Amino acid sequence: MTPPSPGQNATILAVELTDFSAIELRDAIRSGETSAADAARACLARIEEVDSGENGVNAFIQTFPERALEQAMKIDERVAKEGAETVGPLAGVPVAIKDNMCLAHGRTTCGSRMLENYESPFTATAVQRLIDAGAIVLGKTNLDEFAMGSSTEHSYFGPTRNPWDRSRVPGGSSGGSAAAVAARMAPLALGSDTGGSIRQPAGLTGVVGCKPTYGRVSRWGLVAFASSLDQIGPFGRTVSDVALALDVICGFDELDSTSVNTSAPACAQAVDAPINKLRVGVPKQARNEKNHPAVAEALERAIGVYQSLGAQIVDIDLPTIEYGIAAYYIIAPAEASSNLARFDGVRYGRRAEIGAHEDLISLYSRSRAEGFGEEVQRRIMLGTFALSSGYYDAYYTTALRARRLVKEDFDRVFATEGGGPGVDVVLSPSTPTPAFRIGEKADDPLAMYLEDYYTVTANLAGIAGVSVPAGLASMDDGVRAPVGVQLFSPPFSEERLMRAANMLESGLDWNDRRPPL
Amino acid sequence: MAEIQSIELIVGLEIHVELATRTKMFTRVLSPAHPDAGEPAPNTLIDPVVLALPGALPVLNKAALEMAMLVGLALECEIAEFTKWDRKSYYYPDLPKSYQISQYDLPICFDGSFDLPAPTTDEPARIKQVGIIRAHLEEDTGKLLHELPGGERVEYSIVDFNRAGTPLLEIVTQPDFDNADDVVTFGQALRNICRFLEVSEGVMQRGHMRFEPNINTILTLDDGRIVKTPIVEIKNLNSFRALRGAIEYEFAEQPERWKRDGKEMGPGAKSTRGWDDVKGATVLQREKEDAHDYRYFPDPDLIPVVVDEAWREEVRSRLPELPHRRMKRYMDDYALTVKEAAALTDEREVCFFFERTVDVIRQKLESILPERAGKQAANMLLQYGAKRANEAGCLISELGISPEQVAGIVSLRDGDTIGSSAADELFGLLCESDEDAEQIAEKSNLLQVTDSGQLEAWVEQVIADPANAKAVEDVRGGKIAAIGRLVGGVMKLSGGAADAKAVREMLVAKLGS
């Protein structure tokens, strides 16, 4: 393939480029087969095509077309002048960033009216690492306000639609990033995962999404929802792309006290090597009768793949999965009530107009009532209540105890000593059901919270998790909707996690399926 | 109604010390409590962490923790092996995160005690111990202002976040004080300790230290009943005068208040008052201690701190000899009075200057006894230095004279080659010169004249002066006290250069008494 001249067969070329994986695109840019500028143009054109309008996906809150092209051309210039080896591992790869990560360009809204016009003076460490690796930031993606939700319906900027069926949700809260990758608007995206906010939308949109170990990726510049649970992670259409992105964003950062100073993973290099005699634990709780039939089927299909690859399937018991949601919905709102207290209308963000004779309390309460949506307000109230004197022990302390039990449960199944089953990874569905309809659960917070049933435990335990596409469900209305399965691995074993996920992907090949868009 | 027979005062203290770390407690911005910050314009010592911008995270400044440990160790506190950070939540425009990072149940320092130095009189010292409940680290808030810099009134409030995030050490004492003097003595001793530890410049006007006494009284009534008046907390006192004033005011006022309203100590009876410096009275701020729920919980952005023995002992090894111990040593070794010893330990630099001077004297005059060297150095600095420093508005150590030069004066005095008033003059000259004491004394004709021919001429002249006839007569008649006038006359003639002792001896010999 020779480098195309501008304008020539642009449409056909664009379709091809948007189908490239991040690694393919990077290699093509390095080799001169294509250019970073064309890759950026192709993605921007795709965004133009499918994201806006009444029935658009609405994955992006804002895009930076000029800046993206400018940055891309700089990459091309470097490839031409200094050589392909001088550009980073993501040279020219367009990426989408969830809009709760700070970027010193454009706005950082968190999907909230509170920060509708907020511009951050600094860039999040994880985002900066992508940029330093040569990635081109296309724009900021939609999310449930302040990452609180499982459907990306709770955004001040309107819901994001599932590229597989635009009447359905893409999951959330990183629904914009998931949809952007699924709909070929970007080969890579960053999301954040506090209770499943990467893995659940990855499952519902048919892409790969990973939540690294707590402490792996710096949280500097990630607008905090629940500090002890939040973790940034990548979306991609292949496990290899996600592995590469992990290598780029992981690593110690002295600006985040909870960042762990350990050697960065080398997932990209390891991902293709299958693990010999892999021990895959399947909790009996994963075979829940409430699972959608397609979800149950996908799980068995994944088990089959592992068996065919010589892995050993181990039946395990993780009884504390049952405590997960309850503990999570105390701890996360408690931290959120405190983290979001800074949005008071005093220094930045939305400030309500108050009369000359109204007091400070009016300024606070009106600004917050105007700035925050219903779900955010609900969680602030839940968390404030849980931390109140007289209730603290009954709720917060108890939830911390449950969290410790969840952690110990995982420690036990990963351990070999003490008669532990010593599994390498744990396999479960990503979500109990495929994507639901927009509005279906909007008025039923409890049903919405159960979306995180399979994912929250990884956040509570601080372990790594990844969702891999594992099938398409035929829904009542004839729509075909993706389902994903999820793997967990012990803290700081991302290489193992990516290798196990790659084995599954190679045996399933669902990531080749494209949404009808 | 029963009459009050006796009143007992009970005071406990909370002290906030701004620790002079170079950067703030959780970020790299320069801290206003550090001398490098100078006089910053409003809202210049800020960054995303200070302003609590979305996505900003705190990272602990280790120096703040070590300074807290130093103060704790100086107050004989235990140092926690495991300590953590808690969020204290409340809304106020000067509190950027709407929570303050503090320490709730596991403070870095706890269970200490401090022996009060004796009051600055020459009474025999009495040992009085003050219990230290805890000392914890927290971050300071910004400042809410109601007028523009320069004083122009505005219709709204403005905020200066320079102070926000400065490390504060909050020290809490037991209610062990029963008089205002002891509270002030403790406050001053603590300020000196902080200066010696170099954790604070201790400039009260700049808010480096703020005091909040909790005060109440115990009334013994003539019917035998004992009544405790409600506890009053006085907020934010930043001078020792205010501290003393507020305590004395409450001591006098609380029994009167009780007579008026009959309120006694108990749940919900605590009130908060401020000090009005102009009226010299405390002013009610909050009637009932609001049952404020701060919703403390561990800060998930920060990791707990484990202080192992090696770290703790390494910090302990940095403890200098503390001012109250130095004071005692000066009194024991140099026979200084309490007042003298206090004056020399009040400022770290003066204290070090004094000690260097003693060292040089002992090198210079090998035969001199340590006690005499200490006393001589103290005399020089406190007699000749203190008044000059006072006039110049600086420390004795900043006058320009060096310890070597002071030792030179001591040496000249010790050999009787210079008189007392000449020594004073020489001290003044040396503040402006780098030359040796001996050289300057010689150049300026300050050395004593012991040449008997010259002395005799002056003595004869004074005896012959008709104005002195009466004095001469008196001395001859045995009224030896009158000799002072004659000695003074000779000294005057000599321009202070005569050796007063020799003059006196010569007069006595001549006038035959």
Short mmCIF file of N, CA, C and O in Angstrom, two decimals, chain A residues 52-89:
data_model
loop_
_atom_site.label_atom_id
_atom_site.label_comp_id
_atom_site.label_asym_id
_atom_site.label_seq_id
_atom_site.Cartn_x
_atom_site.Cartn_y
_atom_site.Cartn_z
N SER A 52 -23.42 12.57 15.84
CA SER A 52 -24.30 13.70 16.10
C SER A 52 -25.69 13.46 15.53
O SER A 52 -25.97 12.42 14.95
N GLY A 53 -26.55 14.41 15.70
CA GLY A 53 -27.91 14.29 15.19
C GLY A 53 -28.81 13.60 16.19
O GLY A 53 -28.36 13.08 17.21
N GLU A 54 -30.09 13.62 15.85
CA GLU A 54 -31.11 13.16 16.79
C GLU A 54 -30.91 11.70 17.20
O GLU A 54 -31.12 11.33 18.34
N ASN A 55 -30.53 10.87 16.22
CA ASN A 55 -30.36 9.47 16.53
C ASN A 55 -28.87 9.07 16.55
O ASN A 55 -28.51 7.91 16.40
N GLY A 56 -28.03 10.08 16.73
CA GLY A 56 -26.59 9.81 16.80
C GLY A 56 -26.25 9.08 18.08
O GLY A 56 -27.03 9.03 19.03
N VAL A 57 -25.03 8.52 18.08
CA VAL A 57 -24.59 7.76 19.26
C VAL A 57 -24.40 8.68 20.46
O VAL A 57 -24.66 8.32 21.60
N ASN A 58 -23.95 9.91 20.19
CA ASN A 58 -23.68 10.88 21.26
C ASN A 58 -22.62 10.37 22.25
O ASN A 58 -22.77 10.46 23.46
N ALA A 59 -21.56 9.81 21.67
CA ALA A 59 -20.47 9.33 22.51
C ALA A 59 -19.60 10.49 23.01
O ALA A 59 -19.01 10.42 24.08
N PHE A 60 -19.52 11.54 22.18
CA PHE A 60 -18.62 12.65 22.53
C PHE A 60 -19.38 13.86 23.07
O PHE A 60 -20.40 14.25 22.51
N ILE A 61 -18.83 14.46 24.14
CA ILE A 61 -19.35 15.73 24.62
C ILE A 61 -18.70 16.85 23.82
O ILE A 61 -19.32 17.85 23.49
N GLN A 62 -17.43 16.70 23.49
CA GLN A 62 -16.75 17.67 22.62
C GLN A 62 -15.62 16.97 21.88
O GLN A 62 -15.08 15.98 22.35
N THR A 63 -15.32 17.49 20.71
CA THR A 63 -14.18 16.97 19.94
C THR A 63 -13.24 18.13 19.65
O THR A 63 -13.62 19.30 19.72
N PHE A 64 -11.98 17.78 19.36
CA PHE A 64 -10.97 18.80 19.08
C PHE A 64 -10.39 18.58 17.69
O PHE A 64 -9.21 18.21 17.56
N PRO A 65 -11.19 18.78 16.63
CA PRO A 65 -10.74 18.41 15.28
C PRO A 65 -9.44 19.10 14.87
O PRO A 65 -8.50 18.44 14.41
N GLU A 66 -9.38 20.43 15.08
CA GLU A 66 -8.19 21.15 14.61
C GLU A 66 -6.94 20.74 15.38
O GLU A 66 -5.90 20.45 14.81
N ARG A 67 -7.11 20.69 16.68
CA ARG A 67 -5.96 20.32 17.52
C ARG A 67 -5.51 18.90 17.22
O ARG A 67 -4.31 18.62 17.14
N ALA A 68 -6.48 18.00 17.01
CA ALA A 68 -6.14 16.60 16.72
C ALA A 68 -5.31 16.52 15.44
O ALA A 68 -4.29 15.83 15.39
N LEU A 69 -5.76 17.23 14.41
CA LEU A 69 -5.03 17.21 13.14
C LEU A 69 -3.64 17.81 13.28
O LEU A 69 -2.66 17.30 12.75
N GLU A 70 -3.59 18.89 14.03
CA GLU A 70 -2.31 19.56 14.28
C GLU A 70 -1.31 18.60 14.94
O GLU A 70 -0.17 18.47 14.51
N GLN A 71 -1.80 17.92 16.00
CA GLN A 71 -0.93 16.98 16.72
C GLN A 71 -0.54 15.82 15.80
O GLN A 71 0.60 15.36 15.82
N ALA A 72 -1.50 15.36 15.00
CA ALA A 72 -1.23 14.23 14.11
C ALA A 72 -0.17 14.60 13.08
O ALA A 72 0.73 13.81 12.79
N MET A 73 -0.27 15.82 12.58
CA MET A 73 0.71 16.24 11.58
C MET A 73 2.11 16.35 12.17
O MET A 73 3.10 16.08 11.51
N LYS A 74 2.16 16.70 13.44
CA LYS A 74 3.47 16.75 14.12
C LYS A 74 4.08 15.35 14.18
O LYS A 74 5.29 15.17 14.02
N ILE A 75 3.21 14.35 14.46
CA ILE A 75 3.70 12.96 14.48
C ILE A 75 4.23 12.58 13.09
O ILE A 75 5.33 12.02 12.97
N ASP A 76 3.44 12.91 12.07
CA ASP A 76 3.86 12.57 10.70
C ASP A 76 5.20 13.23 10.35
O ASP A 76 6.06 12.61 9.73
N GLU A 77 5.34 14.46 10.82
CA GLU A 77 6.57 15.19 10.55
C GLU A 77 7.76 14.49 11.21
O GLU A 77 8.83 14.36 10.62
N ARG A 78 7.52 14.04 12.42
CA ARG A 78 8.60 13.37 13.14
C ARG A 78 8.97 12.04 12.48
O ARG A 78 10.15 11.70 12.37
N VAL A 79 7.94 11.31 12.05
CA VAL A 79 8.21 10.04 11.36
C VAL A 79 9.05 10.32 10.13
O VAL A 79 10.03 9.62 9.85
N ALA A 80 8.67 11.39 9.40
CA ALA A 80 9.36 11.70 8.15
C ALA A 80 10.78 12.19 8.41
O ALA A 80 11.72 11.78 7.73
N LYS A 81 10.94 13.06 9.41
CA LYS A 81 12.24 13.69 9.62
C LYS A 81 13.18 12.87 10.50
O LYS A 81 14.37 12.80 10.25
N GLU A 82 12.62 12.32 11.59
CA GLU A 82 13.51 11.69 12.58
C GLU A 82 13.43 10.17 12.53
O GLU A 82 14.19 9.49 13.22
N GLY A 83 12.45 9.64 11.81
CA GLY A 83 12.38 8.19 11.69
C GLY A 83 11.30 7.58 12.57
O GLY A 83 10.94 8.14 13.60
N ALA A 84 10.81 6.44 12.12
CA ALA A 84 9.70 5.77 12.79
C ALA A 84 10.03 5.36 14.22
O ALA A 84 9.16 5.29 15.08
N GLU A 85 11.32 5.09 14.46
CA GLU A 85 11.69 4.59 15.80
C GLU A 85 11.65 5.70 16.85
O GLU A 85 11.72 5.42 18.04
N THR A 86 11.56 6.97 16.41
CA THR A 86 11.56 8.07 17.39
C THR A 86 10.16 8.38 17.93
O THR A 86 10.04 9.15 18.87
N VAL A 87 9.14 7.80 17.32
CA VAL A 87 7.79 8.08 17.83
C VAL A 87 7.35 6.95 18.76
O VAL A 87 7.80 5.81 18.64
N GLY A 88 6.46 7.29 19.69
CA GLY A 88 6.09 6.38 20.76
C GLY A 88 5.25 5.20 20.31
O GLY A 88 4.88 5.08 19.14
N PRO A 89 4.92 4.32 21.26
CA PRO A 89 4.18 3.09 20.94
C PRO A 89 2.74 3.33 20.50
O PRO A 89 2.08 2.41 20.03
#
